[in-house]
mmCIF file of C-alpha atoms and ligand atoms in Angstrom:
data_model
loop_
_atom_site.group_PDB
_atom_site.id
_atom_site.type_symbol
_atom_site.label_atom_id
_atom_site.label_comp_id
_atom_site.label_asym_id
_atom_site.label_seq_id
_atom_site.Cartn_x
_atom_site.Cartn_y
_atom_site.Cartn_z
ATOM 1 C CA MET N 19 -0.187 0.342 -0.314
ATOM 2 C CA LYS N 20 1.274 3.662 -1.120
ATOM 3 C CA ILE N 21 0.043 6.486 1.400
ATOM 4 C CA LEU N 22 1.682 10.053 -0.180
ATOM 5 C CA VAL N 23 1.963 12.376 3.437
ATOM 6 C CA THR N 24 1.769 15.995 2.605
ATOM 7 C CA GLY N 25 3.613 17.755 5.285
ATOM 8 C CA GLY N 26 5.863 14.844 5.700
ATOM 9 C CA THR N 27 9.241 16.380 6.576
ATOM 10 C CA GLY N 28 7.758 18.073 9.752
ATOM 11 C CA TYR N 29 8.253 17.066 13.005
ATOM 12 C CA ILE N 30 4.384 15.201 13.050
ATOM 13 C CA GLY N 31 5.007 14.233 9.559
ATOM 14 C CA SER N 32 9.026 13.044 9.295
ATOM 15 C CA HIS N 33 7.714 10.420 12.906
ATOM 16 C CA THR N 34 4.713 8.946 11.132
ATOM 17 C CA CYS N 35 6.309 8.465 7.569
ATOM 18 C CA VAL N 36 8.810 6.028 10.419
ATOM 19 C CA GLU N 37 6.174 4.407 12.005
ATOM 20 C CA LEU N 38 3.941 3.263 7.834
ATOM 21 C CA LEU N 39 7.679 2.294 6.753
ATOM 22 C CA GLU N 40 8.400 0.491 9.417
ATOM 23 C CA ASN N 41 4.482 -1.355 9.214
ATOM 24 C CA GLY N 42 5.387 -3.184 5.864
ATOM 25 C CA TYR N 43 4.137 0.726 3.984
ATOM 26 C CA GLU N 44 5.484 2.408 0.341
ATOM 27 C CA VAL N 45 5.229 6.638 0.842
ATOM 28 C CA VAL N 46 5.832 9.525 -0.882
ATOM 29 C CA ILE N 47 5.996 12.989 0.365
ATOM 30 C CA VAL N 48 5.040 16.343 -0.694
ATOM 31 C CA ASP N 49 6.889 19.315 0.957
ATOM 32 C CA ASN N 50 6.880 22.575 0.462
ATOM 33 C CA LEU N 51 9.908 23.190 3.293
ATOM 34 C CA VAL N 52 8.820 26.470 4.531
ATOM 35 C CA ASN N 53 8.940 25.010 8.543
ATOM 36 C CA SER N 54 11.138 21.887 7.374
ATOM 37 C CA LYS N 55 14.269 20.751 5.945
ATOM 38 C CA ARG N 56 15.370 18.513 3.081
ATOM 39 C CA GLU N 57 17.755 16.484 4.708
ATOM 40 C CA VAL N 58 15.178 14.567 7.376
ATOM 41 C CA VAL N 59 14.288 12.442 4.596
ATOM 42 C CA ASP N 60 17.528 11.560 4.592
ATOM 43 C CA TYR N 61 16.872 10.288 8.595
ATOM 44 C CA ILE N 62 13.667 8.994 7.327
ATOM 45 C CA LYS N 63 15.575 6.314 5.464
ATOM 46 C CA GLU N 64 17.832 6.216 7.643
ATOM 47 C CA ILE N 65 16.545 5.482 10.661
ATOM 48 C CA THR N 66 13.910 3.088 8.120
ATOM 49 C CA ASN N 67 16.189 1.637 6.155
ATOM 50 C CA LYS N 68 13.866 2.171 3.296
ATOM 51 C CA ASP N 69 13.894 4.238 0.329
ATOM 52 C CA VAL N 70 10.648 7.681 0.139
ATOM 53 C CA THR N 71 10.154 9.216 -2.906
ATOM 54 C CA PHE N 72 10.546 13.130 -1.967
ATOM 55 C CA TYR N 73 8.648 16.361 -3.978
ATOM 56 C CA GLU N 74 9.813 19.708 -2.793
ATOM 57 C CA GLY N 75 6.457 21.575 -3.464
ATOM 58 C CA ASP N 76 3.392 22.910 -2.395
ATOM 59 C CA VAL N 77 0.401 21.702 -2.293
ATOM 60 C CA CYS N 78 -1.912 24.424 -3.527
ATOM 61 C CA ASP N 79 0.326 23.580 -6.615
ATOM 62 C CA LYS N 80 -2.747 21.370 -9.172
ATOM 63 C CA GLU N 81 -0.004 20.604 -10.882
ATOM 64 C CA LEU N 82 1.562 19.407 -9.406
ATOM 65 C CA MET N 83 -0.862 17.108 -7.172
ATOM 66 C CA ARG N 84 -2.345 15.472 -10.186
ATOM 67 C CA LYS N 85 1.653 14.660 -11.226
ATOM 68 C CA ILE N 86 2.221 13.225 -8.277
ATOM 69 C CA PHE N 87 -1.047 11.012 -8.394
ATOM 70 C CA LYS N 88 -0.296 10.335 -12.456
ATOM 71 C CA GLU N 89 3.452 8.788 -10.961
ATOM 72 C CA ASN N 90 2.265 7.278 -8.238
ATOM 73 C CA ALA N 91 -0.633 5.164 -7.127
ATOM 74 C CA ILE N 92 -1.982 6.445 -4.118
ATOM 75 C CA ASP N 93 -3.832 4.407 -1.881
ATOM 76 C CA ALA N 94 -4.479 7.036 1.176
ATOM 77 C CA VAL N 95 -3.138 10.373 1.892
ATOM 78 C CA ILE N 96 -2.050 11.861 5.437
ATOM 79 C CA HIS N 97 -2.829 15.318 5.262
ATOM 80 C CA PHE N 98 -0.149 17.428 7.651
ATOM 81 C CA ALA N 99 0.849 20.213 5.585
ATOM 82 C CA GLY N 100 -0.412 23.782 6.555
ATOM 83 C CA LEU N 101 1.003 26.472 9.172
ATOM 84 C CA LYS N 102 1.040 25.877 13.313
ATOM 85 C CA ALA N 103 1.555 29.198 14.335
ATOM 86 C CA VAL N 104 -0.870 30.528 16.394
ATOM 87 C CA GLY N 105 0.530 33.964 17.154
ATOM 88 C CA GLU N 106 1.479 34.327 13.726
ATOM 89 C CA SER N 107 -2.162 32.902 12.252
ATOM 90 C CA VAL N 108 -3.247 36.591 14.603
ATOM 91 C CA GLN N 109 -0.982 38.405 12.587
ATOM 92 C CA LYS N 110 -1.454 36.540 9.144
ATOM 93 C CA PRO N 111 -4.958 35.964 8.664
ATOM 94 C CA LEU N 112 -4.902 35.106 5.210
ATOM 95 C CA MET N 113 -2.538 33.860 4.887
ATOM 96 C CA TYR N 114 -3.537 30.925 6.677
ATOM 97 C CA TYR N 115 -6.807 30.810 5.746
ATOM 98 C CA ARG N 116 -5.145 30.157 1.886
ATOM 99 C CA ASN N 117 -2.189 27.961 2.643
ATOM 100 C CA ASN N 118 -4.085 26.178 4.865
ATOM 101 C CA ILE N 119 -7.867 25.916 3.325
ATOM 102 C CA ASP N 120 -6.675 26.204 -0.444
ATOM 103 C CA SER N 121 -3.746 23.262 0.017
ATOM 104 C CA THR N 122 -6.698 20.830 1.498
ATOM 105 C CA LEU N 123 -9.373 21.800 -1.755
ATOM 106 C CA THR N 124 -6.585 21.433 -4.579
ATOM 107 C CA LEU N 125 -5.725 17.852 -2.441
ATOM 108 C CA CYS N 126 -8.564 16.926 -2.299
ATOM 109 C CA GLU N 127 -10.067 18.564 -5.111
ATOM 110 C CA VAL N 128 -7.058 15.879 -6.930
ATOM 111 C CA MET N 129 -7.830 13.126 -4.651
ATOM 112 C CA ASP N 130 -11.845 13.411 -6.348
ATOM 113 C CA GLU N 131 -10.295 13.359 -9.794
ATOM 114 C CA VAL N 132 -7.865 10.248 -10.195
ATOM 115 C CA GLY N 133 -10.466 8.253 -7.218
ATOM 116 C CA CYS N 134 -8.574 8.225 -4.504
ATOM 117 C CA ARG N 135 -10.975 8.823 -1.397
ATOM 118 C CA LYS N 136 -8.943 8.182 1.150
ATOM 119 C CA ILE N 137 -8.099 11.048 4.194
ATOM 120 C CA VAL N 138 -6.365 11.357 7.233
ATOM 121 C CA PHE N 139 -6.219 15.267 8.402
ATOM 122 C CA SER N 140 -3.996 16.322 11.377
ATOM 123 C CA SER N 141 -6.619 18.714 13.395
ATOM 124 C CA SER N 142 -6.838 20.124 17.053
ATOM 125 C CA ALA N 143 -7.559 19.850 19.931
ATOM 126 C CA THR N 144 -7.362 23.822 19.466
ATOM 127 C CA VAL N 145 -11.339 23.664 18.173
ATOM 128 C CA TYR N 146 -13.204 22.842 21.421
ATOM 129 C CA GLY N 147 -12.267 25.899 22.201
ATOM 130 C CA SER N 148 -12.346 26.710 26.157
ATOM 131 C CA PRO N 149 -14.414 22.938 26.897
ATOM 132 C CA LYS N 150 -16.941 23.369 29.482
ATOM 133 C CA SER N 151 -15.642 20.053 30.865
ATOM 134 C CA LEU N 152 -12.920 17.893 31.312
ATOM 135 C CA PRO N 153 -12.167 15.448 30.313
ATOM 136 C CA ILE N 154 -12.394 16.295 26.141
ATOM 137 C CA LYS N 155 -14.597 14.538 24.998
ATOM 138 C CA GLU N 156 -14.985 14.176 20.167
ATOM 139 C CA ASP N 157 -19.015 14.954 20.719
ATOM 140 C CA PHE N 158 -18.094 18.448 22.679
ATOM 141 C CA PRO N 159 -18.873 21.513 20.874
ATOM 142 C CA LEU N 160 -16.670 23.023 19.062
ATOM 143 C CA SER N 161 -15.874 26.563 18.198
ATOM 144 C CA THR N 162 -12.214 28.735 18.099
ATOM 145 C CA THR N 163 -10.583 31.501 19.183
ATOM 146 C CA ASN N 164 -8.320 31.920 16.090
ATOM 147 C CA PRO N 165 -7.407 32.234 12.602
ATOM 148 C CA TYR N 166 -5.192 29.505 12.809
ATOM 149 C CA GLY N 167 -7.707 26.888 14.877
ATOM 150 C CA SER N 168 -10.798 28.507 12.844
ATOM 151 C CA THR N 169 -8.356 26.510 9.590
ATOM 152 C CA LYS N 170 -8.388 23.256 11.577
ATOM 153 C CA LEU N 171 -12.780 23.555 12.316
ATOM 154 C CA TYR N 172 -13.140 24.971 8.375
ATOM 155 C CA ILE N 173 -11.714 22.397 7.428
ATOM 156 C CA GLU N 174 -13.647 19.831 9.210
ATOM 157 C CA GLY N 175 -16.351 21.140 8.218
ATOM 158 C CA ILE N 176 -14.809 20.403 4.455
ATOM 159 C CA LEU N 177 -14.058 17.460 4.553
ATOM 160 C CA ARG N 178 -17.479 16.855 6.416
ATOM 161 C CA ASP N 179 -19.489 17.666 3.762
ATOM 162 C CA LEU N 180 -17.340 15.725 1.145
ATOM 163 C CA TYR N 181 -18.491 12.608 2.897
ATOM 164 C CA THR N 182 -22.195 14.028 2.653
ATOM 165 C CA SER N 183 -21.708 14.059 -0.938
ATOM 166 C CA ASN N 184 -20.276 11.300 -1.447
ATOM 167 C CA ASN N 185 -20.802 8.293 0.725
ATOM 168 C CA ASP N 186 -17.907 7.025 -1.071
ATOM 169 C CA TRP N 187 -14.975 9.083 0.668
ATOM 170 C CA SER N 188 -12.837 7.668 4.079
ATOM 171 C CA ILE N 189 -12.076 10.923 6.540
ATOM 172 C CA ALA N 190 -10.354 9.309 10.095
ATOM 173 C CA LEU N 191 -10.501 13.880 11.801
ATOM 174 C CA LEU N 192 -7.936 12.935 14.115
ATOM 175 C CA ARG N 193 -7.201 15.601 16.743
ATOM 176 C CA TYR N 194 -4.079 16.133 17.963
ATOM 177 C CA PHE N 195 -3.192 17.274 22.311
ATOM 178 C CA ASN N 196 -0.235 18.981 22.768
ATOM 179 C CA PRO N 197 2.751 16.881 20.620
ATOM 180 C CA ILE N 198 6.361 16.319 22.623
ATOM 181 C CA GLY N 199 9.437 14.537 22.433
ATOM 182 C CA ALA N 200 11.524 12.542 19.472
ATOM 183 C CA HIS N 201 12.848 9.092 17.830
ATOM 184 C CA LYS N 202 14.880 7.924 19.753
ATOM 185 C CA SER N 203 17.645 7.942 16.905
ATOM 186 C CA GLY N 204 17.005 12.200 18.263
ATOM 187 C CA LEU N 205 18.128 12.285 14.485
ATOM 188 C CA ILE N 206 14.448 13.338 14.557
ATOM 189 C CA GLY N 207 12.119 15.773 15.832
ATOM 190 C CA GLU N 208 11.338 19.467 17.253
ATOM 191 C CA ASN N 209 14.160 22.213 17.433
ATOM 192 C CA PRO N 210 11.835 25.813 15.761
ATOM 193 C CA ASN N 211 14.595 28.525 14.224
ATOM 194 C CA ASP N 212 12.743 31.360 15.943
ATOM 195 C CA ILE N 213 11.494 31.807 18.851
ATOM 196 C CA PRO N 214 9.577 28.602 19.830
ATOM 197 C CA ASN N 215 6.117 29.365 20.701
ATOM 198 C CA ASN N 216 5.174 26.054 22.023
ATOM 199 C CA LEU N 217 6.154 25.157 25.901
ATOM 200 C CA MET N 218 8.466 22.271 24.948
ATOM 201 C CA PRO N 219 10.690 23.771 22.760
ATOM 202 C CA TYR N 220 10.983 26.346 24.740
ATOM 203 C CA ILE N 221 12.199 25.286 27.536
ATOM 204 C CA VAL N 222 13.978 22.908 25.921
ATOM 205 C CA LYS N 223 16.116 26.331 24.118
ATOM 206 C CA VAL N 224 16.379 27.876 28.030
ATOM 207 C CA ALA N 225 18.725 24.491 28.784
ATOM 208 C CA THR N 226 20.619 24.759 26.387
ATOM 209 C CA LYS N 227 21.516 28.091 26.930
ATOM 210 C CA GLU N 228 20.443 29.684 24.040
ATOM 211 C CA LEU N 229 17.279 31.416 25.404
ATOM 212 C CA GLU N 230 18.352 33.021 28.690
ATOM 213 C CA ILE N 231 14.794 32.231 30.787
ATOM 214 C CA LEU N 232 11.448 30.395 30.614
ATOM 215 C CA SER N 233 8.797 32.505 30.829
ATOM 216 C CA VAL N 234 5.677 30.740 32.914
ATOM 217 C CA TYR N 235 2.270 31.633 31.709
ATOM 218 C CA GLY N 236 0.065 32.720 34.758
ATOM 219 C CA ASN N 237 0.434 30.901 37.454
ATOM 220 C CA ASP N 238 -3.487 31.517 38.985
ATOM 221 C CA TYR N 239 -5.339 29.704 37.078
ATOM 222 C CA ASP N 240 -7.834 27.185 38.539
ATOM 223 C CA THR N 241 -5.585 24.345 38.245
ATOM 224 C CA LYS N 242 -3.466 22.161 41.102
ATOM 225 C CA ASP N 243 -0.774 24.789 41.600
ATOM 226 C CA GLY N 244 -1.626 27.646 39.267
ATOM 227 C CA THR N 245 -0.158 26.991 35.647
ATOM 228 C CA GLY N 246 -2.546 25.483 32.793
ATOM 229 C CA VAL N 247 -2.421 22.029 32.344
ATOM 230 C CA ARG N 248 -2.120 19.347 28.821
ATOM 231 C CA ASP N 249 -2.729 17.213 27.176
ATOM 232 C CA TYR N 250 0.786 16.145 26.405
ATOM 233 C CA ILE N 251 1.741 13.255 23.956
ATOM 234 C CA HIS N 252 4.883 11.313 22.879
ATOM 235 C CA VAL N 253 5.178 11.537 19.015
ATOM 236 C CA VAL N 254 6.038 8.774 18.645
ATOM 237 C CA ASP N 255 2.184 6.962 20.091
ATOM 238 C CA LEU N 256 1.090 9.947 18.035
ATOM 239 C CA ALA N 257 2.230 8.832 14.763
ATOM 240 C CA LYS N 258 1.414 5.676 15.353
ATOM 241 C CA ALA N 259 -1.924 6.341 15.559
ATOM 242 C CA HIS N 260 -1.618 8.020 12.451
ATOM 243 C CA VAL N 261 -1.030 3.775 11.385
ATOM 244 C CA LYS N 262 -3.798 2.557 12.969
ATOM 245 C CA ALA N 263 -5.671 5.571 11.607
ATOM 246 C CA ILE N 264 -4.844 4.651 7.426
ATOM 247 C CA GLU N 265 -6.023 0.815 8.367
ATOM 248 C CA LYS N 266 -9.405 2.439 9.279
ATOM 249 C CA VAL N 267 -9.670 4.307 6.566
ATOM 250 C CA LEU N 268 -8.437 1.786 3.986
ATOM 251 C CA LYS N 269 -10.825 -0.873 5.368
ATOM 252 C CA ASP N 270 -13.582 1.538 6.196
ATOM 253 C CA ARG N 271 -16.250 4.478 4.430
ATOM 254 C CA GLY N 272 -17.544 7.290 6.604
ATOM 255 C CA VAL N 273 -16.064 10.567 8.801
ATOM 256 C CA ASP N 274 -15.199 10.074 11.831
ATOM 257 C CA ALA N 275 -13.199 12.410 14.400
ATOM 258 C CA TYR N 276 -10.459 10.847 16.915
ATOM 259 C CA ASN N 277 -9.188 12.296 20.032
ATOM 260 C CA LEU N 278 -4.887 11.309 19.962
ATOM 261 C CA GLY N 279 -3.866 11.926 23.768
ATOM 262 C CA THR N 280 -2.908 10.669 26.644
ATOM 263 C CA GLY N 281 -5.930 11.787 28.487
ATOM 264 C CA HIS N 282 -3.972 13.371 31.301
ATOM 265 C CA GLY N 283 -2.833 16.622 32.295
ATOM 266 C CA TYR N 284 0.462 18.548 33.635
ATOM 267 C CA SER N 285 1.377 21.578 34.340
ATOM 268 C CA VAL N 286 4.049 23.974 33.529
ATOM 269 C CA LEU N 287 5.550 23.600 36.897
ATOM 270 C CA GLU N 288 4.908 20.266 36.513
ATOM 271 C CA ILE N 289 6.701 19.548 32.803
ATOM 272 C CA VAL N 290 9.682 22.276 34.204
ATOM 273 C CA GLU N 291 10.078 20.150 36.901
ATOM 274 C CA THR N 292 10.081 16.099 35.158
ATOM 275 C CA PHE N 293 12.525 17.979 32.864
ATOM 276 C CA LYS N 294 15.290 19.487 35.222
ATOM 277 C CA ARG N 295 14.461 15.928 37.014
ATOM 278 C CA VAL N 296 15.191 12.967 33.993
ATOM 279 C CA ASN N 297 18.138 15.813 32.311
ATOM 280 C CA ASN N 298 19.488 16.240 35.103
ATOM 281 C CA ILE N 299 19.825 20.005 34.218
ATOM 282 C CA ASP N 300 19.026 23.815 34.997
ATOM 283 C CA VAL N 301 15.497 24.591 33.045
ATOM 284 C CA PRO N 302 14.525 29.117 35.063
ATOM 285 C CA TYR N 303 11.766 30.033 34.935
ATOM 286 C CA LYS N 304 9.696 32.780 36.262
ATOM 287 C CA ILE N 305 6.309 34.109 36.775
ATOM 288 C CA VAL N 306 4.792 36.209 34.474
ATOM 289 C CA GLY N 307 1.222 37.421 33.238
ATOM 290 C CA ARG N 308 -1.319 34.758 31.696
ATOM 291 C CA ARG N 309 -0.442 34.759 27.672
ATOM 292 C CA PRO N 310 -4.333 36.688 26.197
ATOM 293 C CA GLY N 311 -6.851 33.439 23.713
ATOM 294 C CA ASP N 312 -4.885 30.464 26.667
ATOM 295 C CA ILE N 313 -7.142 27.554 28.440
ATOM 296 C CA ALA N 314 -6.697 26.918 32.200
ATOM 297 C CA ALA N 315 -7.065 22.710 31.045
ATOM 298 C CA CYS N 316 -7.697 20.652 28.417
ATOM 299 C CA TYR N 317 -6.369 17.285 28.438
ATOM 300 C CA ALA N 318 -8.454 13.822 26.009
ATOM 301 C CA ASP N 319 -11.558 11.606 27.212
ATOM 302 C CA PRO N 320 -9.372 9.026 24.244
ATOM 303 C CA SER N 321 -11.241 6.352 24.709
ATOM 304 C CA TYR N 322 -13.342 6.934 21.514
ATOM 305 C CA ALA N 323 -9.877 6.191 19.553
ATOM 306 C CA LYS N 324 -9.746 2.713 21.733
ATOM 307 C CA GLU N 325 -12.602 1.999 20.659
ATOM 308 C CA LYS N 326 -12.575 2.261 16.920
ATOM 309 C CA LEU N 327 -8.635 2.065 16.250
ATOM 310 C CA GLY N 328 -7.119 0.012 18.999
ATOM 311 C CA TRP N 329 -4.908 2.763 19.111
ATOM 312 C CA GLU N 330 -4.007 4.231 22.498
ATOM 313 C CA ALA N 331 -0.786 6.420 24.163
ATOM 314 C CA GLU N 332 1.772 4.653 25.364
ATOM 315 C CA LYS N 333 4.285 6.617 26.440
ATOM 316 C CA GLU N 334 4.556 8.290 29.992
ATOM 317 C CA ILE N 335 6.105 11.548 31.137
ATOM 318 C CA ASP N 336 9.503 11.128 32.104
ATOM 319 C CA GLU N 337 10.122 9.695 28.390
ATOM 320 C CA MET N 338 8.831 12.637 26.546
ATOM 321 C CA CYS N 339 11.070 15.388 28.134
ATOM 322 C CA LYS N 340 14.431 13.200 27.534
ATOM 323 C CA ASP N 341 13.441 12.337 23.998
ATOM 324 C CA SER N 342 13.130 16.503 23.037
ATOM 325 C CA TYR N 343 16.134 16.938 25.215
ATOM 326 C CA ASN N 344 18.072 13.985 23.294
ATOM 327 C CA PHE N 345 17.116 15.295 19.913
ATOM 328 C CA VAL N 346 18.509 19.333 20.596
ATOM 329 C CA LYS N 347 21.515 17.770 21.900
ATOM 330 C CA GLN N 348 22.091 15.422 18.989
ATOM 331 C CA HIS N 349 21.313 18.424 16.686
ATOM 332 C CA LYS N 350 23.583 21.004 18.332
ATOM 333 C CA GLY N 351 26.431 21.085 15.981
HETATM 334 P P1 NAD X 12 5.712 21.338 11.158
HETATM 335 O O1 NAD X 12 5.502 22.536 10.420
HETATM 336 O O2 NAD X 12 7.245 20.716 11.200
HETATM 337 O O3 NAD X 12 4.881 20.161 10.173
HETATM 338 C C1 NAD X 12 3.969 20.844 8.869
HETATM 339 C C2 NAD X 12 4.641 20.932 6.799
HETATM 340 O O4 NAD X 12 4.191 20.925 6.073
HETATM 341 C C3 NAD X 12 6.497 21.185 6.869
HETATM 342 O O5 NAD X 12 6.938 20.298 6.644
HETATM 343 C C4 NAD X 12 6.107 22.390 6.078
HETATM 344 O O6 NAD X 12 6.650 22.787 5.338
HETATM 345 C C5 NAD X 12 4.708 21.766 4.667
HETATM 346 N N1 NAD X 12 4.119 22.695 4.891
HETATM 347 C C6 NAD X 12 3.028 23.223 5.278
HETATM 348 N N2 NAD X 12 2.111 23.726 3.883
HETATM 349 C C7 NAD X 12 2.469 23.877 3.179
HETATM 350 C C8 NAD X 12 2.259 23.657 1.464
HETATM 351 N N3 NAD X 12 1.158 24.680 1.482
HETATM 352 N N4 NAD X 12 2.462 23.119 0.781
HETATM 353 C C9 NAD X 12 3.294 21.748 1.267
HETATM 354 N N5 NAD X 12 3.958 21.862 2.694
HETATM 355 C C10 NAD X 12 3.515 22.700 2.624
HETATM 356 O O7 NAD X 12 4.099 20.732 11.919
HETATM 357 P P2 NAD X 12 3.567 20.150 12.586
HETATM 358 O O8 NAD X 12 3.396 19.924 14.289
HETATM 359 O O9 NAD X 12 4.446 18.424 12.076
HETATM 360 O O10 NAD X 12 1.925 19.894 11.944
HETATM 361 C C11 NAD X 12 1.912 18.721 11.772
HETATM 362 C C12 NAD X 12 0.414 19.171 11.892
HETATM 363 O O11 NAD X 12 -0.816 18.733 12.745
HETATM 364 C C13 NAD X 12 -0.039 20.779 11.282
HETATM 365 O O12 NAD X 12 -1.307 20.288 10.012
HETATM 366 C C14 NAD X 12 -0.976 21.415 12.657
HETATM 367 O O13 NAD X 12 -1.643 22.103 12.244
HETATM 368 C C15 NAD X 12 -1.250 19.954 13.190
HETATM 369 N N6 NAD X 12 -1.116 19.967 14.526
HETATM 370 C C16 NAD X 12 -0.033 19.886 15.802
HETATM 371 C C17 NAD X 12 -0.311 20.419 16.252
HETATM 372 C C18 NAD X 12 1.342 20.750 16.713
HETATM 373 O O14 NAD X 12 1.233 20.996 18.886
HETATM 374 N N7 NAD X 12 2.845 19.649 16.377
HETATM 375 C C19 NAD X 12 -0.996 20.102 17.487
HETATM 376 C C20 NAD X 12 -2.355 20.078 16.338
HETATM 377 C C21 NAD X 12 -2.385 19.704 15.678
HETATM 378 C C1 WQD X 13 1.086 25.297 27.033
HETATM 379 C C2 WQD X 13 1.079 25.071 28.537
HETATM 380 C C3 WQD X 13 0.871 27.714 28.147
HETATM 381 C C4 WQD X 13 5.008 28.792 26.811
HETATM 382 C C5 WQD X 13 0.230 24.497 21.333
HETATM 383 C C6 WQD X 13 -1.503 25.432 19.971
HETATM 384 C C7 WQD X 13 -2.851 23.995 20.118
HETATM 385 C C8 WQD X 13 -1.640 23.418 19.537
HETATM 386 C C9 WQD X 13 -0.935 23.356 20.109
HETATM 387 C C10 WQD X 13 -1.538 23.071 17.131
HETATM 388 C C11 WQD X 13 0.375 26.382 28.259
HETATM 389 C C12 WQD X 13 2.145 27.315 29.180
HETATM 390 C C13 WQD X 13 4.040 28.212 26.738
HETATM 391 C C14 WQD X 13 5.617 29.278 27.390
HETATM 392 C C15 WQD X 13 4.421 28.803 29.780
HETATM 393 N N1 WQD X 13 -1.058 23.355 18.478
HETATM 394 N N2 WQD X 13 3.322 27.593 28.339
HETATM 395 N N3 WQD X 13 5.593 29.558 28.668
HETATM 396 O O1 WQD X 13 -0.919 26.260 23.769
HETATM 397 O O2 WQD X 13 -1.460 24.514 24.991
HETATM 398 O O3 WQD X 13 -1.008 24.798 21.884
HETATM 399 O O4 WQD X 13 0.469 24.174 20.482
HETATM 400 O O5 WQD X 13 -2.890 22.180 16.461
HETATM 401 O O6 WQD X 13 -3.790 25.291 18.992
HETATM 402 O O7 WQD X 13 -2.650 26.567 20.617
HETATM 403 O O8 WQD X 13 0.613 24.400 23.743
HETATM 404 O O9 WQD X 13 2.955 24.415 25.107
HETATM 405 O O10 WQD X 13 2.003 26.820 23.748
HETATM 406 O O11 WQD X 13 2.061 25.674 25.953
HETATM 407 O O12 WQD X 13 4.141 28.895 30.731
HETATM 408 O O13 WQD X 13 6.311 30.305 26.820
HETATM 409 O O14 WQD X 13 2.575 26.007 28.728
HETATM 410 O O15 WQD X 13 1.165 28.602 29.188
HETATM 411 O O16 WQD X 13 -0.466 26.739 29.854
HETATM 412 P P1 WQD X 13 -1.246 24.986 24.069
HETATM 413 P P2 WQD X 13 1.297 25.553 24.699
#
């Protein structure tokens, strides 16, 4: 079976390519490298000892997408390609709507043309907005607070409409909680060039002394220690869920959404303390005001993914913190 992975050189995409290859799938990647590097293709090959077909280009480029489907007998698609920085999306909403929605429309149009109607889409827990209770279940009301989140919610709607129009489609909407960690090899992981927005990449850069101090955004939330609580999930567990989702869309038809989280919430300070302990390194921090748009707590009820996909997260927070640091240490020069 041959899987097209859009955004396959990115953080979650690269780990998913490894899992697909290790489970006997052939992989074709398309990525325009706006937020990843070409050498990731070589790392994927090195880890798996398997070959990968790589196209450098934009998923919004319809002729390129037609060419890819013509040159490869694609059985299903995993669609990771997209821009993901929440703050930037507030500054540049048109860029986010254009890239994330246009790429999905173009991809689906070409899939429809060639009769490949099986797709796994990278959605996000951000579609739950500020949840009314915890843990979050898939049937909770959906809303968003920024253009990035809106692109995810609109795309979910577009894909649902597509299934309504033609029941031949088979669509999995995967709502990720907070992916962290990296592959054990230390070859692939997350190491943004810019100042990171997310907690774990920021902690890692403070640990390596590229950044001076972590700002903890608020300690007056109604949580165990006042700091924000999230459901952190190891990226390799997340990648494994995509293999299960591919099995599901290859087998069945329909459209369904799945929470991909561990079901456990950790506070910012718990993450900092765990990171310090398992890596035996200091992470200086200061408490500052709340970050606009943040919610107090967010964690998944992941039981639907277990029931329907036969998947559940296995890796614990210690391993997530160790692997995040290991990747960056190995990539420092
Ligand atoms: P990433 O930025 O590392 O990977 C996305 C990849 O898509 C990058 O390699 C980028 O170069 C590529 N890309 C972007 N636009 C493209 C286009 N038009 N054509 C071709 N390639 C394009 O991000 P990630 O963390 O791996 O996230 C993957 C997906 O999961 C994204 O859709 C993201 O919104 C979603 N997601 C991520 C998180 C998270 O916290 N990392 C959480 C929920 C959902
Ligand atoms: C986690 C916690 C912060 C940085 C974001 C997106 C979401 C999804 C995942 C894509 C919060 C605190 C953070 C820092 C801090 N992405 N924090 N200091 O906000 O849960 O989710 O990434 O879909 O859409 O919004 O993740 O890692 O930014 O924050 O104190 O320097 O860490 O306040 O409590 P978030 P995060």
